[in-house]
GROMACS .gro file of C-alpha atoms in nm:
model
  236
    1MET     CA    1 -21.836   5.324  10.003
    2ASN     CA    2 -21.725   5.206  10.349
    3VAL     CA    3 -21.346   5.198  10.391
    4LEU     CA    4 -21.156   5.049  10.685
    5VAL     CA    5 -20.801   5.177  10.743
    6VAL     CA    6 -20.580   4.948  10.951
    7ASP     CA    7 -20.291   5.152  11.081
    8ALA     CA    8 -19.973   5.070  11.269
    9GLY     CA    9 -20.090   5.134  11.623
   10GLU     CA   10 -19.837   5.403  11.713
   11SER     CA   11 -20.030   5.655  11.506
   12PHE     CA   12 -20.335   5.703  11.727
   13PRO     CA   13 -20.449   5.885  11.928
   14LEU     CA   14 -20.265   6.184  11.784
   15GLU     CA   15 -20.195   6.348  12.118
   16LEU     CA   16 -20.018   6.029  12.230
   17SER     CA   17 -19.822   5.983  11.910
   18ASN     CA   18 -19.526   6.118  11.718
   19SER     CA   19 -19.517   6.246  11.360
   20THR     CA   20 -19.655   5.918  11.221
   21GLY     CA   21 -19.989   6.013  11.370
   22MET     CA   22 -19.997   6.313  11.136
   23PHE     CA   23 -19.957   6.087  10.834
   24GLY     CA   24 -20.219   5.838  10.953
   25LYS     CA   25 -20.476   6.109  11.013
   26GLN     CA   26 -20.401   6.286  10.684
   27PHE     CA   27 -20.440   5.959  10.497
   28ALA     CA   28 -20.780   5.893  10.655
   29LEU     CA   29 -20.892   6.251  10.588
   30SER     CA   30 -20.789   6.223  10.223
   31LEU     CA   31 -21.014   5.918  10.186
   32ALA     CA   32 -21.302   6.088  10.368
   33GLU     CA   33 -21.278   6.389  10.134
   34THR     CA   34 -21.367   6.162   9.842
   35GLY     CA   35 -21.703   6.095  10.009
   36ALA     CA   36 -21.613   5.757  10.158
   37ASN     CA   37 -21.726   5.652  10.505
   38VAL     CA   38 -21.394   5.592  10.679
   39SER     CA   39 -21.322   5.397  10.996
   40VAL     CA   40 -20.976   5.347  11.145
   41CYS     CA   41 -20.839   5.058  11.353
   42ALA     CA   42 -20.503   5.092  11.527
   43LEU     CA   43 -20.333   4.855  11.770
   44TRP     CA   44 -20.034   4.958  11.981
   45LEU     CA   45 -19.866   4.659  12.145
   46ALA     CA   46 -19.590   4.750  12.389
   47SER     CA   47 -19.314   4.491  12.386
   48GLY     CA   48 -18.937   4.479  12.425
   49SER     CA   49 -18.793   4.808  12.551
   50LEU     CA   50 -19.137   4.971  12.523
   51TRP     CA   51 -19.286   4.733  12.781
   52THR     CA   52 -19.137   4.911  13.083
   53ARG     CA   53 -19.191   5.254  12.928
   54ALA     CA   54 -19.558   5.169  12.876
   55LEU     CA   55 -19.594   5.104  13.248
   56LEU     CA   56 -19.403   5.415  13.356
   57ASP     CA   57 -19.443   5.681  13.088
   58HIS     CA   58 -19.711   5.567  12.842
   59ARG     CA   59 -19.986   5.440  13.070
   60ARG     CA   60 -20.237   5.672  12.906
   61ARG     CA   61 -20.174   5.491  12.575
   62LEU     CA   62 -20.308   5.165  12.721
   63GLY     CA   63 -20.671   5.055  12.688
   64TYR     CA   64 -20.945   5.082  12.426
   65HIS     CA   65 -21.046   5.424  12.291
   66SER     CA   66 -21.307   5.512  12.030
   67TRP     CA   67 -21.416   5.851  11.903
   68GLN     CA   68 -21.565   6.031  11.603
   69GLU     CA   69 -21.373   6.313  11.438
   70SER     CA   70 -21.411   6.482  11.098
   71ARG     CA   71 -21.655   6.213  10.976
   72ILE     CA   72 -21.403   5.941  11.067
   73CYS     CA   73 -21.470   5.666  11.321
   74TYR     CA   74 -21.151   5.590  11.519
   75ASN     CA   75 -21.088   5.269  11.714
   76TYR     CA   76 -20.763   5.239  11.910
   77LEU     CA   77 -20.628   4.972  12.144
   78GLY     CA   78 -20.306   5.002  12.343
   79MET     CA   79 -20.193   4.697  12.538
   80LEU     CA   80 -19.894   4.526  12.697
   81GLY     CA   81 -19.734   4.240  12.505
   82CYS     CA   82 -19.574   3.937  12.665
   83PRO     CA   83 -19.211   4.040  12.741
   84LEU     CA   84 -19.075   3.684  12.723
   85SER     CA   85 -19.250   3.461  12.470
   86HIS     CA   86 -19.250   3.565  12.103
   87ASN     CA   87 -19.502   3.295  12.003
   88TRP     CA   88 -19.738   3.396  12.280
   89ARG     CA   89 -19.710   3.760  12.174
   90ILE     CA   90 -19.801   3.674  11.813
   91ASN     CA   91 -20.109   3.484  11.931
   92GLN     CA   92 -20.197   3.773  12.158
   93THR     CA   93 -20.156   4.018  11.869
   94TYR     CA   94 -20.382   3.818  11.637
   95LYS     CA   95 -20.658   3.792  11.898
   96ALA     CA   96 -20.633   4.162  11.980
   97VAL     CA   97 -20.638   4.275  11.616
   98SER     CA   98 -20.926   4.039  11.533
   99ASN     CA   99 -21.133   4.166  11.826
  100LEU     CA  100 -21.053   4.528  11.738
  101ILE     CA  101 -21.161   4.485  11.375
  102ASP     CA  102 -21.476   4.300  11.481
  103THR     CA  103 -21.559   4.579  11.728
  104CYS     CA  104 -21.506   4.840  11.458
  105ILE     CA  105 -21.738   4.652  11.221
  106ARG     CA  106 -22.010   4.641  11.487
  107ARG     CA  107 -21.974   5.017  11.549
  108CYS     CA  108 -21.920   5.144  11.195
  109GLY     CA  109 -22.057   4.875  10.963
  110THR     CA  110 -21.895   4.618  10.736
  111PRO     CA  111 -21.638   4.779  10.506
  112ASP     CA  112 -21.646   4.732  10.131
  113VAL     CA  113 -21.267   4.740  10.127
  114ALA     CA  114 -20.983   4.780  10.376
  115ASN     CA  115 -20.646   4.949  10.345
  116ILE     CA  116 -20.336   4.811  10.514
  117HIS     CA  117 -20.044   5.052  10.531
  118TRP     CA  118 -19.699   4.907  10.601
  119GLY     CA  119 -19.716   4.531  10.552
  120LEU     CA  120 -19.411   4.453  10.767
  121SER     CA  121 -19.598   4.530  11.090
  122ALA     CA  122 -19.688   4.215  11.286
  123ALA     CA  123 -20.023   4.368  11.379
  124ASN     CA  124 -20.099   4.449  11.016
  125GLN     CA  125 -19.995   4.098  10.909
  126CYS     CA  126 -20.248   3.959  11.158
  127ALA     CA  127 -20.509   4.205  11.032
  128MET     CA  128 -20.467   4.085  10.673
  129VAL     CA  129 -20.519   3.723  10.779
  130HIS     CA  130 -20.835   3.816  10.968
  131LEU     CA  131 -20.972   4.027  10.683
  132LYS     CA  132 -20.911   3.737  10.444
  133ASN     CA  133 -21.100   3.505  10.679
  134LEU     CA  134 -21.390   3.754  10.687
  135GLY     CA  135 -21.396   3.778  10.308
  136ILE     CA  136 -21.319   4.153  10.311
  137PRO     CA  137 -21.088   4.263  10.026
  138TYR     CA  138 -20.791   4.479  10.117
  139VAL     CA  139 -20.543   4.707   9.944
  140LEU     CA  140 -20.184   4.686  10.065
  141SER     CA  141 -20.000   5.020  10.048
  142GLU     CA  142 -19.628   5.051  10.115
  143HIS     CA  143 -19.378   5.324  10.190
  144SER     CA  144 -19.086   5.145  10.358
  145SER     CA  145 -18.745   5.188  10.192
  146ARG     CA  146 -18.634   4.864  10.363
  147PHE     CA  147 -18.756   4.682  10.054
  148LEU     CA  148 -18.483   4.852   9.854
  149THR     CA  149 -18.211   4.684  10.063
  150ILE     CA  150 -18.322   4.320  10.029
  151PRO     CA  151 -18.186   4.085  10.159
  152LYS     CA  152 -18.043   4.315  10.429
  153GLY     CA  153 -18.372   4.491  10.492
  154PHE     CA  154 -18.551   4.203  10.667
  155SER     CA  155 -18.546   3.830  10.723
  156GLN     CA  156 -18.647   3.555  10.481
  157PHE     CA  157 -18.951   3.482  10.699
  158GLU     CA  158 -19.065   3.846  10.684
  159GLN     CA  159 -19.014   3.845  10.308
  160SER     CA  160 -19.222   3.527  10.270
  161CYS     CA  161 -19.506   3.667  10.484
  162TYR     CA  162 -19.510   3.991  10.286
  163VAL     CA  163 -19.519   3.813   9.949
  164ASP     CA  164 -19.813   3.598  10.062
  165ALA     CA  165 -19.998   3.908  10.189
  166ALA     CA  166 -19.934   4.100   9.866
  167ARG     CA  167 -20.056   3.814   9.650
  168SER     CA  168 -20.375   3.789   9.856
  169ALA     CA  169 -20.443   4.163   9.826
  170SER     CA  170 -20.695   4.302   9.577
  171ALA     CA  171 -20.439   4.570   9.482
  172ASN     CA  172 -20.091   4.682   9.584
  173THR     CA  173 -19.961   5.039   9.590
  174ALA     CA  174 -19.631   5.213   9.664
  175VAL     CA  175 -19.541   5.578   9.721
  176SER     CA  176 -19.273   5.600   9.450
  177SER     CA  177 -19.196   5.447   9.111
  178LEU     CA  178 -18.869   5.304   9.242
  179LEU     CA  179 -19.041   5.127   9.531
  180SER     CA  180 -19.323   5.014   9.300
  181LYS     CA  181 -19.073   4.850   9.066
  182ARG     CA  182 -18.895   4.672   9.353
  183LEU     CA  183 -19.219   4.541   9.506
  184SER     CA  184 -19.339   4.414   9.168
  185GLN     CA  185 -19.013   4.222   9.132
  186LEU     CA  186 -19.042   4.082   9.484
  187THR     CA  187 -19.408   3.978   9.480
  188GLY     CA  188 -19.482   3.924   9.111
  189CYS     CA  189 -19.784   4.155   9.151
  190THR     CA  190 -19.857   4.480   8.970
  191THR     CA  191 -19.786   4.765   9.214
  192PHE     CA  192 -19.949   5.101   9.140
  193VAL     CA  193 -19.787   5.431   9.237
  194VAL     CA  194 -19.996   5.638   9.484
  195PRO     CA  195 -19.792   5.920   9.645
  196ASN     CA  196 -19.823   5.998  10.015
  197PRO     CA  197 -20.066   6.279  10.101
  198LEU     CA  198 -19.862   6.586  10.197
  199ASN     CA  199 -20.003   6.873  10.401
  200PRO     CA  200 -19.751   7.161  10.398
  201CYS     CA  201 -19.923   7.315  10.701
  202PHE     CA  202 -19.737   7.059  10.914
  203ALA     CA  203 -19.418   7.254  10.845
  204ASN     CA  204 -19.556   7.554  11.042
  205LEU     CA  205 -19.363   7.804  10.831
  206SER     CA  206 -19.617   8.068  10.931
  207ARG     CA  207 -19.457   8.084  11.274
  208GLN     CA  208 -19.174   8.286  11.117
  209PRO     CA  209 -19.345   8.540  10.890
  210ASN     CA  210 -19.038   8.759  10.852
  211LEU     CA  211 -18.811   8.510  10.678
  212GLU     CA  212 -18.558   8.680  10.454
  213GLY     CA  213 -18.316   8.530  10.206
  214PRO     CA  214 -18.297   8.161  10.111
  215LEU     CA  215 -18.479   7.903  10.323
  216ARG     CA  216 -18.260   7.619  10.445
  217LEU     CA  217 -18.432   7.278  10.427
  218ILE     CA  218 -18.267   6.995  10.621
  219THR     CA  219 -18.368   6.634  10.562
  220VAL     CA  220 -18.243   6.300  10.685
  221GLY     CA  221 -18.293   6.012  10.444
  222THR     CA  222 -18.237   5.898  10.087
  223GLY     CA  223 -18.302   6.226   9.909
  224GLU     CA  224 -18.276   6.087   9.559
  225ILE     CA  225 -18.574   5.864   9.636
  226LYS     CA  226 -18.785   6.115   9.828
  227ARG     CA  227 -18.766   6.383   9.556
  228LEU     CA  228 -18.652   6.676   9.770
  229ASP     CA  229 -18.722   6.914   9.484
  230ARG     CA  230 -19.094   6.826   9.497
  231ILE     CA  231 -19.101   6.852   9.878
  232ALA     CA  232 -18.941   7.196   9.869
  233GLU     CA  233 -19.182   7.305   9.596
  234ALA     CA  234 -19.482   7.195   9.805
  235LEU     CA  235 -19.359   7.379  10.115
  236LEU     CA  236 -19.280   7.701   9.932
   0.00000   0.00000   0.00000
């Protein structure tokens, strides 16, 4: 099976990214381990406060990059968005995402199914429209706790776009039962629970082999949702 992963563009390349790159790569590797042929598309569009930083500090993140790693075909595009016009930036994003997906298909073949992670991303919204136009089914997977704070989490327009995308998806997944229940209520679609892949090696506990006594684990977030007991169990 050929699987296309469309990722929020900040995740790739890893050396230019933050911790989200770890998740994106682990997700793609988990799919590849099942025997699937995996290709990844990621668009990073610098806009707002990131526009100036892209020119000064993140110039190496700009441009098109493609490479093969661990049986996965990566396709990444970093570009400057229009700093003034929101409508122009949306049009620019759609054209860029469409061209990136088309380039990936030419390089890696037509996917049997695509995965979109994080449906609130403008780039991912554009990707879902393009995939629908191409007749390629997609699975929408979600992790954002913003859905639990509706209507404060996002605007009515964002909510409407997400509901349309979810209803056009072949399947919808969420990383927790609580989020799954909320998304099912919001979209009217069955939302399956598929936990995030977790690689405890990211914690780098081996750097301190002489730990004695209890290990202190500090987290920032809604612990009752993230199941800290399961995270601690995985790390230890």
